[in-house]
Amino acid sequence: MIFIRCKKCGNDNPIYFYKGSKGFYCRRCIGFSGKTISEQDEDDNEVVDCSYYLNFSLSKRQKEISDKLVSLLKAGNSVLIEAVCGAGKTELVYQAISYYLSQKKKVGFAISRRQVVLELKERLQKDFKNLKVIAVCQGYNKVIKGDLIICTTHQLFRYYKYFDLLIIDEPDGYPYKDNSLLQNIAANSSKGQIVYLTATADERLLDMVNTNKIKYLYLPKRPTNKPLIVPKVVYCDQVLMYLLMLYYCYLLKDIPVIVFVPTIKLCNILAKCLSIWFTTIAINSKTDNKQFLIQQFKERKYQICVSTTILERGITIKPVSVIVLHCQHPVYDKASLIQISGRVGRDVNDDRGRCIFLTSERSKKIDECLKQIQKANNS
């Protein structure tokens, strides 16, 4: 029996292999095709100017986490950083990125969602002014080599044993969570340390911490030290739920409002209804020009944005209020509810944002969400 292991996804199960005219093919990841690069394809890295510029100073707690992270990485450890929404997770890894690049090593930053990749690329290019920062995602895959690579987790198949430091943002989010194929592809793209960044660590990550496979750092406060917004939960029937939603849209209309709904169908229908009273947009996975619409919403061209959970992570709007409909729906879990509520309260100078959960029944995930937010506030 011939033993074969796929370089892309790590599969070694013979039932997934097919022998064609050009050798063996792995059916498990055959859909991941295109230009690739590996350690063997690279000459020695050039020395780059990896200094970075922030228009603010890290808080004392942020600086402590940043310093500890670099120390743990230097010692050869991979690390999980659990930091509450709005704690500045991205800035926590700047020092580590700069250190690795100064050592002529390769750094990648992987995120599940395309629109977040594009936003982060612009942000990091602004802060690391002298680097070539590239985005690799759907529609942006002709150039796959740069000083700092920002990509979706799907695109990591292009980088076999390439990164000395791989940062995976929101590894507990869809579609990376519970996806062994993507997790194996990510593992195969790293030849060094991995940093996991999240506000809602799942059981898989915590098990890795408990078995000492990775180290753990925790940041329970935002830089302002202001408490996280605790959602107001309203239990009501469906008719009253929509009346209350409309009431809160009027009550909170002085700042942008995101109304989260569980399905695309409801997203589109509700946006049309709300447009009778407010300037309204709908954003979901089927929406064209998502980036353009999000930017217009940030610029207050619209009062209301009706969205599915596609906007639960990776978007910052200052200030903003949030209303969540049908919190009992299976599409929401504890992590998504925490992430959604974490969109609120990020503006240092404007504390008008509110978070409202509307639900027809009490559920464990809502109680756990409230408990975790209150725990962070008491830390």
PDB file of N, CA and C in Angstrom, residues 162-199:
ATOM      1  N   TYR A 162       4.853  28.186   4.324  1.00  0.00           N
ATOM      2  CA  TYR A 162       5.380  29.472   3.893  1.00  0.00           C
ATOM      3  C   TYR A 162       5.578  30.464   5.038  1.00  0.00           C
ATOM      4  N   PHE A 163       4.628  30.517   5.964  1.00  0.00           N
ATOM      5  CA  PHE A 163       4.632  31.580   6.961  1.00  0.00           C
ATOM      6  C   PHE A 163       5.391  31.187   8.228  1.00  0.00           C
ATOM      7  N   ASP A 164       6.302  32.077   8.640  1.00  0.00           N
ATOM      8  CA  ASP A 164       6.956  31.913   9.948  1.00  0.00           C
ATOM      9  C   ASP A 164       6.016  32.350  11.062  1.00  0.00           C
ATOM     10  N   LEU A 165       5.172  33.322  10.754  1.00  0.00           N
ATOM     11  CA  LEU A 165       4.139  33.758  11.689  1.00  0.00           C
ATOM     12  C   LEU A 165       2.829  33.859  10.929  1.00  0.00           C
ATOM     13  N   LEU A 166       1.854  33.085  11.353  1.00  0.00           N
ATOM     14  CA  LEU A 166       0.513  33.132  10.765  1.00  0.00           C
ATOM     15  C   LEU A 166      -0.461  33.598  11.836  1.00  0.00           C
ATOM     16  N   ILE A 167      -1.168  34.694  11.547  1.00  0.00           N
ATOM     17  CA  ILE A 167      -2.177  35.227  12.457  1.00  0.00           C
ATOM     18  C   ILE A 167      -3.545  34.873  11.891  1.00  0.00           C
ATOM     19  N   ILE A 168      -4.349  34.177  12.663  1.00  0.00           N
ATOM     20  CA  ILE A 168      -5.696  33.794  12.226  1.00  0.00           C
ATOM     21  C   ILE A 168      -6.708  34.568  13.071  1.00  0.00           C
ATOM     22  N   ASP A 169      -7.433  35.454  12.422  1.00  0.00           N
ATOM     23  CA  ASP A 169      -8.408  36.297  13.112  1.00  0.00           C
ATOM     24  C   ASP A 169      -9.771  35.611  13.139  1.00  0.00           C
ATOM     25  N   GLU A 170     -10.420  35.631  14.287  1.00  0.00           N
ATOM     26  CA  GLU A 170     -11.749  35.042  14.481  1.00  0.00           C
ATOM     27  C   GLU A 170     -11.806  33.586  14.009  1.00  0.00           C
ATOM     28  N   PRO A 171     -10.956  32.717  14.556  1.00  0.00           N
ATOM     29  CA  PRO A 171     -10.969  31.310  14.139  1.00  0.00           C
ATOM     30  C   PRO A 171     -12.217  30.553  14.588  1.00  0.00           C
ATOM     31  N   ASP A 172     -13.036  31.185  15.429  1.00  0.00           N
ATOM     32  CA  ASP A 172     -14.279  30.555  15.873  1.00  0.00           C
ATOM     33  C   ASP A 172     -15.467  30.965  15.016  1.00  0.00           C
ATOM     34  N   GLY A 173     -15.200  31.723  13.935  1.00  0.00           N
ATOM     35  CA  GLY A 173     -16.276  32.203  13.071  1.00  0.00           C
ATOM     36  C   GLY A 173     -16.437  31.349  11.828  1.00  0.00           C
ATOM     37  N   TYR A 174     -17.586  31.480  11.191  1.00  0.00           N
ATOM     38  CA  TYR A 174     -17.878  30.783   9.936  1.00  0.00           C
ATOM     39  C   TYR A 174     -17.043  31.403   8.822  1.00  0.00           C
ATOM     40  N   PRO A 175     -16.495  30.614   7.899  1.00  0.00           N
ATOM     41  CA  PRO A 175     -16.630  29.160   7.737  1.00  0.00           C
ATOM     42  C   PRO A 175     -15.474  28.360   8.326  1.00  0.00           C
ATOM     43  N   TYR A 176     -14.540  29.021   9.039  1.00  0.00           N
ATOM     44  CA  TYR A 176     -13.351  28.332   9.549  1.00  0.00           C
ATOM     45  C   TYR A 176     -13.694  27.384  10.695  1.00  0.00           C
ATOM     46  N   LYS A 177     -14.597  27.817  11.562  1.00  0.00           N
ATOM     47  CA  LYS A 177     -14.958  27.007  12.720  1.00  0.00           C
ATOM     48  C   LYS A 177     -15.532  25.666  12.285  1.00  0.00           C
ATOM     49  N   ASP A 178     -15.071  24.601  12.927  1.00  0.00           N
ATOM     50  CA  ASP A 178     -15.558  23.233  12.685  1.00  0.00           C
ATOM     51  C   ASP A 178     -15.301  22.753  11.258  1.00  0.00           C
ATOM     52  N   ASN A 179     -14.410  23.434  10.530  1.00  0.00           N
ATOM     53  CA  ASN A 179     -14.084  23.037   9.157  1.00  0.00           C
ATOM     54  C   ASN A 179     -12.678  22.453   9.161  1.00  0.00           C
ATOM     55  N   SER A 180     -12.592  21.136   9.275  1.00  0.00           N
ATOM     56  CA  SER A 180     -11.281  20.487   9.384  1.00  0.00           C
ATOM     57  C   SER A 180     -10.430  20.698   8.139  1.00  0.00           C
ATOM     58  N   LEU A 181     -11.077  20.845   6.979  1.00  0.00           N
ATOM     59  CA  LEU A 181     -10.329  21.078   5.741  1.00  0.00           C
ATOM     60  C   LEU A 181      -9.590  22.411   5.811  1.00  0.00           C
ATOM     61  N   LEU A 182     -10.297  23.479   6.154  1.00  0.00           N
ATOM     62  CA  LEU A 182      -9.661  24.794   6.251  1.00  0.00           C
ATOM     63  C   LEU A 182      -8.627  24.822   7.372  1.00  0.00           C
ATOM     64  N   GLN A 183      -8.904  24.141   8.463  1.00  0.00           N
ATOM     65  CA  GLN A 183      -7.960  24.115   9.574  1.00  0.00           C
ATOM     66  C   GLN A 183      -6.672  23.392   9.183  1.00  0.00           C
ATOM     67  N   ASN A 184      -6.791  22.325   8.414  1.00  0.00           N
ATOM     68  CA  ASN A 184      -5.601  21.611   7.953  1.00  0.00           C
ATOM     69  C   ASN A 184      -4.813  22.441   6.944  1.00  0.00           C
ATOM     70  N   ILE A 185      -5.519  23.125   6.055  1.00  0.00           N
ATOM     71  CA  ILE A 185      -4.850  23.989   5.083  1.00  0.00           C
ATOM     72  C   ILE A 185      -4.076  25.088   5.811  1.00  0.00           C
ATOM     73  N   ALA A 186      -4.690  25.663   6.851  1.00  0.00           N
ATOM     74  CA  ALA A 186      -4.010  26.702   7.633  1.00  0.00           C
ATOM     75  C   ALA A 186      -2.761  26.139   8.309  1.00  0.00           C
ATOM     76  N   ALA A 187      -2.899  24.957   8.910  1.00  0.00           N
ATOM     77  CA  ALA A 187      -1.746  24.341   9.579  1.00  0.00           C
ATOM     78  C   ALA A 187      -0.612  24.077   8.600  1.00  0.00           C
ATOM     79  N   ASN A 188      -0.946  23.669   7.378  1.00  0.00           N
ATOM     80  CA  ASN A 188       0.071  23.359   6.371  1.00  0.00           C
ATOM     81  C   ASN A 188       0.717  24.610   5.777  1.00  0.00           C
ATOM     82  N   SER A 189       0.076  25.761   5.954  1.00  0.00           N
ATOM     83  CA  SER A 189       0.672  26.996   5.438  1.00  0.00           C
ATOM     84  C   SER A 189       1.684  27.582   6.414  1.00  0.00           C
ATOM     85  N   SER A 190       1.706  27.067   7.628  1.00  0.00           N
ATOM     86  CA  SER A 190       2.596  27.595   8.658  1.00  0.00           C
ATOM     87  C   SER A 190       3.806  26.685   8.851  1.00  0.00           C
ATOM     88  N   LYS A 191       4.959  27.300   8.949  1.00  0.00           N
ATOM     89  CA  LYS A 191       6.177  26.558   9.307  1.00  0.00           C
ATOM     90  C   LYS A 191       6.737  27.067  10.636  1.00  0.00           C
ATOM     91  N   GLY A 192       5.979  27.968  11.279  1.00  0.00           N
ATOM     92  CA  GLY A 192       6.434  28.544  12.536  1.00  0.00           C
ATOM     93  C   GLY A 192       5.317  28.615  13.548  1.00  0.00           C
ATOM     94  N   GLN A 193       5.077  29.814  14.061  1.00  0.00           N
ATOM     95  CA  GLN A 193       4.078  29.999  15.109  1.00  0.00           C
ATOM     96  C   GLN A 193       2.764  30.523  14.522  1.00  0.00           C
ATOM     97  N   ILE A 194       1.685  30.207  15.232  1.00  0.00           N
ATOM     98  CA  ILE A 194       0.350  30.688  14.869  1.00  0.00           C
ATOM     99  C   ILE A 194      -0.203  31.485  16.043  1.00  0.00           C
ATOM    100  N   VAL A 195      -0.792  32.642  15.727  1.00  0.00           N
ATOM    101  CA  VAL A 195      -1.495  33.446  16.725  1.00  0.00           C
ATOM    102  C   VAL A 195      -2.972  33.449  16.369  1.00  0.00           C
ATOM    103  N   TYR A 196      -3.803  33.049  17.319  1.00  0.00           N
ATOM    104  CA  TYR A 196      -5.253  33.064  17.136  1.00  0.00           C
ATOM    105  C   TYR A 196      -5.815  34.282  17.866  1.00  0.00           C
ATOM    106  N   LEU A 197      -6.613  35.090  17.166  1.00  0.00           N
ATOM    107  CA  LEU A 197      -7.210  36.288  17.750  1.00  0.00           C
ATOM    108  C   LEU A 197      -8.727  36.144  17.773  1.00  0.00           C
ATOM    109  N   THR A 198      -9.342  36.316  18.933  1.00  0.00           N
ATOM    110  CA  THR A 198     -10.796  36.223  18.988  1.00  0.00           C
ATOM    111  C   THR A 198     -11.327  36.831  20.275  1.00  0.00           C
ATOM    112  N   ALA A 199     -12.597  37.196  20.228  1.00  0.00           N
ATOM    113  CA  ALA A 199     -13.286  37.634  21.440  1.00  0.00           C
ATOM    114  C   ALA A 199     -14.114  36.508  22.033  1.00  0.00           C
TER     115      ALA A 199
END
